[in-house]
Amino acid sequence: MATPLSDGERRKQISVRGIAGLGDVAEVRKSFNRHLHFTLVKDRNVATPRDYYFALAHTVRDHLVGRWIRTQQHYYERDPKRIYYLSLEFYMGRTLQNTMVNLGLQNACDEAIYQLGLDLEELEEIEEDAGLGNGGLGRLAACFLDSMATLGLAAYGYGIRYEFGIFNQKIVNGWQVEEADDWLRYGNPWEKARPEYMLPVHFYGHVEHTPEGVKWVDTQVVLAMPYDTPVPGYKNNTVNTMRLWSAKAPNDFNLEEFNVGDYIEAVLDRNLAENISRVLYPNDNFFEGKELRLKQEYFVVAATLQDIIRRFKSSKFGCRDPVRTCFETFPDKVAIQLNDTHPALSIPELMRILVDMEKVDWDKAWEITKQTCAYTNHTVLPEALERWPVSMFEKLLPRHLEIIYALNQMHLDRVAALYPGDIDRLRRMSVIEEGDCKRINMAHLCVIGSHAVNGVARIHSDIVKNSVFKDFYELEPEKFQNKTNGITPRRWLLLCNPGLADVIAEKIGEDFITDLSQLKKLLDFINNETFIRDVAKVKQENKLKFAAYLEEQYKVKINPSSMFDVQVKRIHEYKRQLLNCLHAITLYNRIRSDPSKSFVPRTIMIGGKAAPGYHMAKMIIKLITSISEVINNDPYVGDRLKVIFLENYRVSLAEKVIPAADLSQQISTAGTEASGTGNMKFMVNGALTIGTMDGANVEMAEEAGEENLFIFGMRVEDVEALDRQGYNAREYYERLPELRQAIDQISSGFFSPQDPGCFRDIVNMLMYHDRFKVFADYEAYIKCQGQVDQLFMDPREWTKKVIRNIACSGKFSSDRTITEYAREIWGVEPSATKIPPPNLPRD
């Protein structure tokens, strides 16, 4: 049960959480009771906690509706250029608290729910995460939606309404076990189905070239049903739309003449069509090449482009032409941002619509397409690049294959004219890769079909220009840009760390919430004893709260005064959770060899999901849980060292662990992590970073000063040099006794006495084919961790570094990122105009 706040506490919280007027509180209570009765058909005698959550969700949703309708009306009247963010993933997490924060309703709801004898936090915990993403790419899309709404852009997120999102992770005997994420089981109060906008999507069939033009015929049709979710901006009355498509079989599905008589079979076969939106592919940074995945990619693109064109044609000023066939102004009214290559089919699909259906001249259509589309690259790992077999396209999307061939021919003709006789360059730059299995390189398609190509951190964008797309950069350098990723300060500061937001607001006011660069003003308080004490106190409270949560959920007791050392992200060899494991083992061995020595107590927390088919990642989880089993049960160690695997890491768990962290581990091999965004969340929440010069860590060090992060290890140049020289892991193994001891323990079964050979695959990989050079950074890493220990023993100096980091984290707001996309790629200006709220007359 929530204890009522003291007047002092309440005054402190008023600013950031929204003022709870008496009228508002009464209104919320009334609405809550009305929904419990009329929407959920329950009374207080039989209502469950879940009913109370739904009653509150509907109450809060009511406050969105008027603003949502009015925002869309406002766009229709003003006819601004619209931004379409296409992504196969939107990792939204929970919606209730975020909506209350952005509408300034949190205190009113808190008070109303308290008066009803309920606990708001308990209700918030009932909501399922919308886990429609794997990790960074999907969560970035979610942060971008929040920023686009807050900046008043006429923006739409378009994706797939997966019936099953990212799997729930269970740890059984130390191994990851996947469970289906049935997130819609109890219904989703935040979505509105829009069957009136249902659209057909075509697959298979064949192409006919007729005098009247090209026809794609005898196709199979799947219907795309849109579900709309409101996306509120922060206290600006703007509510944008995320539209997710769900696959539906048409009513005549499989009931054609060849199926005569087997009516039951035909109806059961509807599932085949509807499987398209059944489940999110759980791969992060890995391309699998399954036909169902290609169907998903075309499904979202085909439905979305029809919708975009319908909206363009029906908009007030869409076109002067009575039959609306003039697409000249299309790029002035529409921007399409491709979140990685997953929606790359937008390029040939837009060409198909313009040329085959709207009868636009080919060259004109190509100009329109290029001016409309822009592509964001998210990875340089070769195994992540989408390369679809031509044979699959031939069967599934025959017309798109023809269009891609024609576009590629045009492109290669241009390259050949500029570089006569350079056959190798043509091979390197082709959209079609020749070989035993001809493939379509989707990244090359995106580059030739877009007017802007961007990486997601400066170092990544440089790698994109100098290696991944080097030839393309030489051809059109003006296309290539950088847009360093960011995170929304609403969810990742205000919502998840209200205590910290309060002590910040007390010192510099509230404007930082929509202008994070204002955190720079905290530099004035770096030596202010009260502020140092307040920041440290908030961190300690967050740690106690998280420790209590761990004890309740996982039955593990941890020492809340220990250093909370956290690495949470997808499990992947390039992210080097193994380096973290080697440090844990090294610390353990040091304690064992001299138990009387004093050690800085640590709780090492590692969390993240492994793709179900990624054997090495699953072995890494088993290693972490096995190390944890040994260390946590060794009486010599006591509470000086604990290793905890955080099960089922997801957005809602990130919101709990990040505010409690002291140390953030960002230790990928230099040149492999495109940006990272977890690094930014830890920085703004008052953790210090230990990391390599990779991704956005480089810019974090630049903003805060390298001496205020714990930077270690090889830089990109060192990695390249080591590649040329040849990386020999055994050399490090033989030279470094502590490393050798750790590897020998893993190898001999010290951590797996029941199955001594359990980790031979890990040891074999580390010793003989480690692409990510774990041993090469081991020594520097262990030494750097020693410096972390040293500073942690001086809490005042540690907290001063924390304050400096927070003060310098302003650049990493997604508001800044989106402002750059808007001005430099989409050609629109963010607007500070507040749409009048529903209770006031419109202008």
PDB file of C-alpha atoms in Angstrom, residues 381-605:
ATOM      1  CA  LEU A 381      28.292  -7.126 -38.930  1.00  0.00           C
ATOM      2  CA  PRO A 382      28.281  -9.128 -42.191  1.00  0.00           C
ATOM      3  CA  GLU A 383      26.010 -11.855 -40.774  1.00  0.00           C
ATOM      4  CA  ALA A 384      23.319  -9.232 -40.134  1.00  0.00           C
ATOM      5  CA  LEU A 385      23.084  -7.996 -43.748  1.00  0.00           C
ATOM      6  CA  GLU A 386      19.922  -9.059 -45.547  1.00  0.00           C
ATOM      7  CA  ARG A 387      20.738 -10.984 -48.722  1.00  0.00           C
ATOM      8  CA  TRP A 388      17.605 -12.646 -50.113  1.00  0.00           C
ATOM      9  CA  PRO A 389      17.834 -15.488 -52.651  1.00  0.00           C
ATOM     10  CA  VAL A 390      16.621 -14.374 -56.099  1.00  0.00           C
ATOM     11  CA  SER A 391      14.717 -17.681 -56.351  1.00  0.00           C
ATOM     12  CA  MET A 392      12.558 -16.727 -53.356  1.00  0.00           C
ATOM     13  CA  PHE A 393      11.736 -13.329 -54.892  1.00  0.00           C
ATOM     14  CA  GLU A 394      10.923 -14.948 -58.226  1.00  0.00           C
ATOM     15  CA  LYS A 395       8.220 -17.012 -56.561  1.00  0.00           C
ATOM     16  CA  LEU A 396       6.883 -14.569 -53.964  1.00  0.00           C
ATOM     17  CA  LEU A 397       7.302 -11.118 -55.589  1.00  0.00           C
ATOM     18  CA  PRO A 398       7.921 -11.586 -59.327  1.00  0.00           C
ATOM     19  CA  ARG A 399       7.170  -7.981 -60.314  1.00  0.00           C
ATOM     20  CA  HIS A 400       9.446  -6.591 -57.632  1.00  0.00           C
ATOM     21  CA  LEU A 401      12.261  -8.780 -58.913  1.00  0.00           C
ATOM     22  CA  GLU A 402      11.843  -7.310 -62.420  1.00  0.00           C
ATOM     23  CA  ILE A 403      11.892  -3.785 -60.990  1.00  0.00           C
ATOM     24  CA  ILE A 404      15.018  -4.506 -58.916  1.00  0.00           C
ATOM     25  CA  TYR A 405      16.782  -5.910 -61.997  1.00  0.00           C
ATOM     26  CA  ALA A 406      15.881  -2.783 -63.977  1.00  0.00           C
ATOM     27  CA  LEU A 407      17.004  -0.425 -61.184  1.00  0.00           C
ATOM     28  CA  ASN A 408      20.257  -2.352 -60.814  1.00  0.00           C
ATOM     29  CA  GLN A 409      20.912  -2.136 -64.575  1.00  0.00           C
ATOM     30  CA  MET A 410      20.436   1.644 -64.513  1.00  0.00           C
ATOM     31  CA  HIS A 411      22.735   1.898 -61.512  1.00  0.00           C
ATOM     32  CA  LEU A 412      25.476  -0.303 -63.017  1.00  0.00           C
ATOM     33  CA  ASP A 413      25.305   1.584 -66.345  1.00  0.00           C
ATOM     34  CA  ARG A 414      26.014   4.766 -64.423  1.00  0.00           C
ATOM     35  CA  VAL A 415      28.928   3.188 -62.513  1.00  0.00           C
ATOM     36  CA  ALA A 416      30.376   1.688 -65.727  1.00  0.00           C
ATOM     37  CA  ALA A 417      30.248   5.101 -67.434  1.00  0.00           C
ATOM     38  CA  LEU A 418      32.146   6.700 -64.528  1.00  0.00           C
ATOM     39  CA  TYR A 419      34.651   3.858 -64.065  1.00  0.00           C
ATOM     40  CA  PRO A 420      35.119   2.257 -67.483  1.00  0.00           C
ATOM     41  CA  GLY A 421      36.617  -1.239 -67.386  1.00  0.00           C
ATOM     42  CA  ASP A 422      36.436  -1.533 -63.585  1.00  0.00           C
ATOM     43  CA  ILE A 423      34.596  -4.881 -63.566  1.00  0.00           C
ATOM     44  CA  ASP A 424      35.423  -5.578 -59.932  1.00  0.00           C
ATOM     45  CA  ARG A 425      33.773  -2.321 -58.878  1.00  0.00           C
ATOM     46  CA  LEU A 426      30.614  -3.327 -60.770  1.00  0.00           C
ATOM     47  CA  ARG A 427      30.601  -6.665 -58.968  1.00  0.00           C
ATOM     48  CA  ARG A 428      31.112  -4.991 -55.573  1.00  0.00           C
ATOM     49  CA  MET A 429      28.388  -2.390 -56.165  1.00  0.00           C
ATOM     50  CA  SER A 430      25.702  -4.551 -57.769  1.00  0.00           C
ATOM     51  CA  VAL A 431      22.388  -5.043 -55.988  1.00  0.00           C
ATOM     52  CA  ILE A 432      22.486  -8.614 -57.317  1.00  0.00           C
ATOM     53  CA  GLU A 433      25.252 -10.834 -55.945  1.00  0.00           C
ATOM     54  CA  GLU A 434      26.296 -13.542 -58.394  1.00  0.00           C
ATOM     55  CA  GLY A 435      27.260 -17.028 -57.187  1.00  0.00           C
ATOM     56  CA  ASP A 436      25.834 -20.520 -56.773  1.00  0.00           C
ATOM     57  CA  CYS A 437      22.820 -18.834 -55.148  1.00  0.00           C
ATOM     58  CA  LYS A 438      22.110 -15.434 -56.676  1.00  0.00           C
ATOM     59  CA  ARG A 439      21.108 -12.990 -53.942  1.00  0.00           C
ATOM     60  CA  ILE A 440      19.638  -9.505 -53.605  1.00  0.00           C
ATOM     61  CA  ASN A 441      21.702  -7.246 -51.353  1.00  0.00           C
ATOM     62  CA  MET A 442      19.037  -5.162 -49.629  1.00  0.00           C
ATOM     63  CA  ALA A 443      21.507  -2.631 -48.224  1.00  0.00           C
ATOM     64  CA  HIS A 444      22.721  -1.813 -51.757  1.00  0.00           C
ATOM     65  CA  LEU A 445      19.084  -1.451 -52.853  1.00  0.00           C
ATOM     66  CA  CYS A 446      18.496   1.006 -49.983  1.00  0.00           C
ATOM     67  CA  VAL A 447      21.566   3.077 -50.813  1.00  0.00           C
ATOM     68  CA  ILE A 448      20.711   3.498 -54.502  1.00  0.00           C
ATOM     69  CA  GLY A 449      17.015   4.146 -53.735  1.00  0.00           C
ATOM     70  CA  SER A 450      17.436   6.780 -51.014  1.00  0.00           C
ATOM     71  CA  HIS A 451      18.452  10.443 -50.989  1.00  0.00           C
ATOM     72  CA  ALA A 452      20.065  10.082 -47.561  1.00  0.00           C
ATOM     73  CA  VAL A 453      21.908   7.241 -45.839  1.00  0.00           C
ATOM     74  CA  ASN A 454      22.877   7.563 -42.189  1.00  0.00           C
ATOM     75  CA  GLY A 455      24.777   5.687 -39.517  1.00  0.00           C
ATOM     76  CA  VAL A 456      23.755   5.967 -35.877  1.00  0.00           C
ATOM     77  CA  ALA A 457      26.930   7.266 -34.150  1.00  0.00           C
ATOM     78  CA  ARG A 458      29.865   9.209 -35.548  1.00  0.00           C
ATOM     79  CA  ILE A 459      32.319   6.316 -35.455  1.00  0.00           C
ATOM     80  CA  HIS A 460      29.713   4.038 -37.093  1.00  0.00           C
ATOM     81  CA  SER A 461      28.931   6.547 -39.848  1.00  0.00           C
ATOM     82  CA  ASP A 462      32.671   6.804 -40.562  1.00  0.00           C
ATOM     83  CA  ILE A 463      32.929   3.018 -40.863  1.00  0.00           C
ATOM     84  CA  VAL A 464      29.877   3.054 -43.159  1.00  0.00           C
ATOM     85  CA  LYS A 465      31.581   5.595 -45.440  1.00  0.00           C
ATOM     86  CA  ASN A 466      35.085   4.132 -45.321  1.00  0.00           C
ATOM     87  CA  SER A 467      34.354   0.431 -45.488  1.00  0.00           C
ATOM     88  CA  VAL A 468      30.776  -0.959 -45.698  1.00  0.00           C
ATOM     89  CA  PHE A 469      29.598   1.425 -48.456  1.00  0.00           C
ATOM     90  CA  LYS A 470      32.981   2.802 -49.506  1.00  0.00           C
ATOM     91  CA  ASP A 471      32.280   2.503 -53.245  1.00  0.00           C
ATOM     92  CA  PHE A 472      28.878   4.164 -52.871  1.00  0.00           C
ATOM     93  CA  TYR A 473      30.368   6.970 -50.783  1.00  0.00           C
ATOM     94  CA  GLU A 474      32.899   7.673 -53.547  1.00  0.00           C
ATOM     95  CA  LEU A 475      30.021   7.830 -56.030  1.00  0.00           C
ATOM     96  CA  GLU A 476      27.695  10.092 -53.994  1.00  0.00           C
ATOM     97  CA  PRO A 477      29.395  11.458 -50.875  1.00  0.00           C
ATOM     98  CA  GLU A 478      26.591  13.999 -50.314  1.00  0.00           C
ATOM     99  CA  LYS A 479      24.141  11.160 -49.520  1.00  0.00           C
ATOM    100  CA  PHE A 480      25.950  10.027 -46.383  1.00  0.00           C
ATOM    101  CA  GLN A 481      25.192  11.512 -42.975  1.00  0.00           C
ATOM    102  CA  ASN A 482      25.487  10.780 -39.283  1.00  0.00           C
ATOM    103  CA  LYS A 483      22.610  10.868 -36.814  1.00  0.00           C
ATOM    104  CA  THR A 484      23.830   9.813 -33.390  1.00  0.00           C
ATOM    105  CA  ASN A 485      21.080   7.884 -31.582  1.00  0.00           C
ATOM    106  CA  GLY A 486      19.301   9.209 -28.522  1.00  0.00           C
ATOM    107  CA  ILE A 487      16.810   8.162 -25.855  1.00  0.00           C
ATOM    108  CA  THR A 488      13.618   9.829 -24.662  1.00  0.00           C
ATOM    109  CA  PRO A 489      14.168  11.615 -21.341  1.00  0.00           C
ATOM    110  CA  ARG A 490      10.475  11.173 -20.527  1.00  0.00           C
ATOM    111  CA  ARG A 491      10.650   7.385 -20.124  1.00  0.00           C
ATOM    112  CA  TRP A 492      14.341   7.094 -19.308  1.00  0.00           C
ATOM    113  CA  LEU A 493      14.565   9.795 -16.630  1.00  0.00           C
ATOM    114  CA  LEU A 494      11.203  11.202 -15.542  1.00  0.00           C
ATOM    115  CA  LEU A 495       9.297   7.920 -15.516  1.00  0.00           C
ATOM    116  CA  CYS A 496      11.968   5.489 -14.354  1.00  0.00           C
ATOM    117  CA  ASN A 497      13.877   7.795 -11.974  1.00  0.00           C
ATOM    118  CA  PRO A 498      11.475  10.392 -10.497  1.00  0.00           C
ATOM    119  CA  GLY A 499      13.766  10.881  -7.483  1.00  0.00           C
ATOM    120  CA  LEU A 500      16.654  12.007  -9.683  1.00  0.00           C
ATOM    121  CA  ALA A 501      14.349  14.102 -11.885  1.00  0.00           C
ATOM    122  CA  ASP A 502      13.160  15.885  -8.729  1.00  0.00           C
ATOM    123  CA  VAL A 503      16.621  16.765  -7.385  1.00  0.00           C
ATOM    124  CA  ILE A 504      17.572  18.014 -10.861  1.00  0.00           C
ATOM    125  CA  ALA A 505      14.376  20.103 -11.211  1.00  0.00           C
ATOM    126  CA  GLU A 506      15.006  21.605  -7.771  1.00  0.00           C
ATOM    127  CA  LYS A 507      18.306  22.995  -9.007  1.00  0.00           C
ATOM    128  CA  ILE A 508      17.663  23.969 -12.654  1.00  0.00           C
ATOM    129  CA  GLY A 509      13.882  23.957 -13.152  1.00  0.00           C
ATOM    130  CA  GLU A 510      11.873  21.682 -15.427  1.00  0.00           C
ATOM    131  CA  ASP A 511      12.822  22.773 -18.928  1.00  0.00           C
ATOM    132  CA  PHE A 512      15.420  19.994 -19.219  1.00  0.00           C
ATOM    133  CA  ILE A 513      12.554  17.535 -19.796  1.00  0.00           C
ATOM    134  CA  THR A 514      12.110  18.823 -23.348  1.00  0.00           C
ATOM    135  CA  ASP A 515      15.591  20.354 -23.745  1.00  0.00           C
ATOM    136  CA  LEU A 516      18.055  17.913 -22.222  1.00  0.00           C
ATOM    137  CA  SER A 517      21.038  20.134 -23.089  1.00  0.00           C
ATOM    138  CA  GLN A 518      19.983  22.208 -20.064  1.00  0.00           C
ATOM    139  CA  LEU A 519      21.519  19.516 -17.848  1.00  0.00           C
ATOM    140  CA  LYS A 520      24.787  21.399 -18.533  1.00  0.00           C
ATOM    141  CA  LYS A 521      23.624  23.830 -15.830  1.00  0.00           C
ATOM    142  CA  LEU A 522      24.323  21.106 -13.253  1.00  0.00           C
ATOM    143  CA  LEU A 523      28.054  21.708 -13.776  1.00  0.00           C
ATOM    144  CA  ASP A 524      27.603  24.698 -11.463  1.00  0.00           C
ATOM    145  CA  PHE A 525      26.664  22.314  -8.632  1.00  0.00           C
ATOM    146  CA  ILE A 526      29.467  19.790  -9.010  1.00  0.00           C
ATOM    147  CA  ASN A 527      31.017  20.907  -5.719  1.00  0.00           C
ATOM    148  CA  ASN A 528      27.735  21.697  -3.980  1.00  0.00           C
ATOM    149  CA  GLU A 529      27.690  19.433  -0.898  1.00  0.00           C
ATOM    150  CA  THR A 530      23.883  19.355  -0.656  1.00  0.00           C
ATOM    151  CA  PHE A 531      23.541  18.374  -4.287  1.00  0.00           C
ATOM    152  CA  ILE A 532      26.270  15.722  -4.016  1.00  0.00           C
ATOM    153  CA  ARG A 533      24.461  14.301  -0.992  1.00  0.00           C
ATOM    154  CA  ASP A 534      21.049  14.385  -2.714  1.00  0.00           C
ATOM    155  CA  VAL A 535      22.302  12.626  -5.855  1.00  0.00           C
ATOM    156  CA  ALA A 536      24.013   9.927  -3.762  1.00  0.00           C
ATOM    157  CA  LYS A 537      20.873   9.518  -1.645  1.00  0.00           C
ATOM    158  CA  VAL A 538      18.635   9.003  -4.695  1.00  0.00           C
ATOM    159  CA  LYS A 539      21.029   6.361  -6.015  1.00  0.00           C
ATOM    160  CA  GLN A 540      21.047   4.557  -2.671  1.00  0.00           C
ATOM    161  CA  GLU A 541      17.228   4.590  -2.530  1.00  0.00           C
ATOM    162  CA  ASN A 542      17.056   3.175  -6.061  1.00  0.00           C
ATOM    163  CA  LYS A 543      19.531   0.437  -5.092  1.00  0.00           C
ATOM    164  CA  LEU A 544      17.528  -0.511  -1.986  1.00  0.00           C
ATOM    165  CA  LYS A 545      14.349  -0.636  -4.037  1.00  0.00           C
ATOM    166  CA  PHE A 546      15.940  -2.832  -6.702  1.00  0.00           C
ATOM    167  CA  ALA A 547      17.516  -5.094  -4.070  1.00  0.00           C
ATOM    168  CA  ALA A 548      14.052  -5.585  -2.545  1.00  0.00           C
ATOM    169  CA  TYR A 549      12.643  -6.367  -6.009  1.00  0.00           C
ATOM    170  CA  LEU A 550      15.363  -8.976  -6.648  1.00  0.00           C
ATOM    171  CA  GLU A 551      14.699 -10.583  -3.294  1.00  0.00           C
ATOM    172  CA  GLU A 552      10.975 -10.720  -3.946  1.00  0.00           C
ATOM    173  CA  GLN A 553      11.218 -11.940  -7.566  1.00  0.00           C
ATOM    174  CA  TYR A 554      14.308 -14.134  -7.567  1.00  0.00           C
ATOM    175  CA  LYS A 555      14.801 -14.922  -3.865  1.00  0.00           C
ATOM    176  CA  VAL A 556      18.376 -13.623  -3.977  1.00  0.00           C
ATOM    177  CA  LYS A 557      19.693 -11.450  -1.172  1.00  0.00           C
ATOM    178  CA  ILE A 558      22.269  -8.857  -2.209  1.00  0.00           C
ATOM    179  CA  ASN A 559      24.348  -6.327  -0.379  1.00  0.00           C
ATOM    180  CA  PRO A 560      22.819  -2.912  -1.259  1.00  0.00           C
ATOM    181  CA  SER A 561      26.022  -1.099  -0.303  1.00  0.00           C
ATOM    182  CA  SER A 562      28.009  -3.142  -2.847  1.00  0.00           C
ATOM    183  CA  MET A 563      28.813  -1.704  -6.271  1.00  0.00           C
ATOM    184  CA  PHE A 564      25.982  -2.559  -8.675  1.00  0.00           C
ATOM    185  CA  ASP A 565      27.941  -3.529 -11.780  1.00  0.00           C
ATOM    186  CA  VAL A 566      25.480  -4.023 -14.651  1.00  0.00           C
ATOM    187  CA  GLN A 567      25.646  -5.349 -18.214  1.00  0.00           C
ATOM    188  CA  VAL A 568      22.192  -5.642 -19.762  1.00  0.00           C
ATOM    189  CA  LYS A 569      21.755  -6.104 -23.520  1.00  0.00           C
ATOM    190  CA  ARG A 570      21.158  -8.921 -26.012  1.00  0.00           C
ATOM    191  CA  ILE A 571      23.588 -11.804 -25.534  1.00  0.00           C
ATOM    192  CA  HIS A 572      26.006 -11.721 -28.479  1.00  0.00           C
ATOM    193  CA  GLU A 573      29.668 -12.604 -28.920  1.00  0.00           C
ATOM    194  CA  TYR A 574      30.460  -9.080 -30.147  1.00  0.00           C
ATOM    195  CA  LYS A 575      29.033  -7.531 -26.962  1.00  0.00           C
ATOM    196  CA  ARG A 576      31.571  -9.629 -25.029  1.00  0.00           C
ATOM    197  CA  GLN A 577      29.619 -10.775 -21.986  1.00  0.00           C
ATOM    198  CA  LEU A 578      32.494 -13.330 -21.862  1.00  0.00           C
ATOM    199  CA  LEU A 579      34.955 -10.565 -20.966  1.00  0.00           C
ATOM    200  CA  ASN A 580      32.686  -9.690 -18.031  1.00  0.00           C
ATOM    201  CA  CYS A 581      32.639 -13.386 -17.009  1.00  0.00           C
ATOM    202  CA  LEU A 582      36.449 -13.508 -17.050  1.00  0.00           C
ATOM    203  CA  HIS A 583      36.564 -10.475 -14.763  1.00  0.00           C
ATOM    204  CA  ALA A 584      34.101 -12.090 -12.349  1.00  0.00           C
ATOM    205  CA  ILE A 585      36.210 -15.265 -12.236  1.00  0.00           C
ATOM    206  CA  THR A 586      39.390 -13.231 -11.764  1.00  0.00           C
ATOM    207  CA  LEU A 587      37.854 -11.335  -8.815  1.00  0.00           C
ATOM    208  CA  TYR A 588      36.682 -14.638  -7.341  1.00  0.00           C
ATOM    209  CA  ASN A 589      40.149 -16.158  -7.623  1.00  0.00           C
ATOM    210  CA  ARG A 590      41.699 -13.094  -5.964  1.00  0.00           C
ATOM    211  CA  ILE A 591      39.300 -13.307  -3.019  1.00  0.00           C
ATOM    212  CA  ARG A 592      39.917 -17.052  -2.688  1.00  0.00           C
ATOM    213  CA  SER A 593      43.678 -16.669  -2.733  1.00  0.00           C
ATOM    214  CA  ASP A 594      43.652 -14.002   0.002  1.00  0.00           C
ATOM    215  CA  PRO A 595      40.322 -14.087   1.887  1.00  0.00           C
ATOM    216  CA  SER A 596      41.542 -11.756   4.630  1.00  0.00           C
ATOM    217  CA  LYS A 597      42.358  -8.907   2.219  1.00  0.00           C
ATOM    218  CA  SER A 598      39.771  -6.137   1.911  1.00  0.00           C
ATOM    219  CA  PHE A 599      37.882  -6.022  -1.399  1.00  0.00           C
ATOM    220  CA  VAL A 600      35.395  -3.509  -2.773  1.00  0.00           C
ATOM    221  CA  PRO A 601      32.110  -5.479  -2.630  1.00  0.00           C
ATOM    222  CA  ARG A 602      30.408  -5.963  -6.001  1.00  0.00           C
ATOM    223  CA  THR A 603      27.174  -7.339  -7.309  1.00  0.00           C
ATOM    224  CA  ILE A 604      27.699  -8.201 -10.973  1.00  0.00           C
ATOM    225  CA  MET A 605      24.382  -8.312 -12.812  1.00  0.00           C
TER     226      MET A 605
END
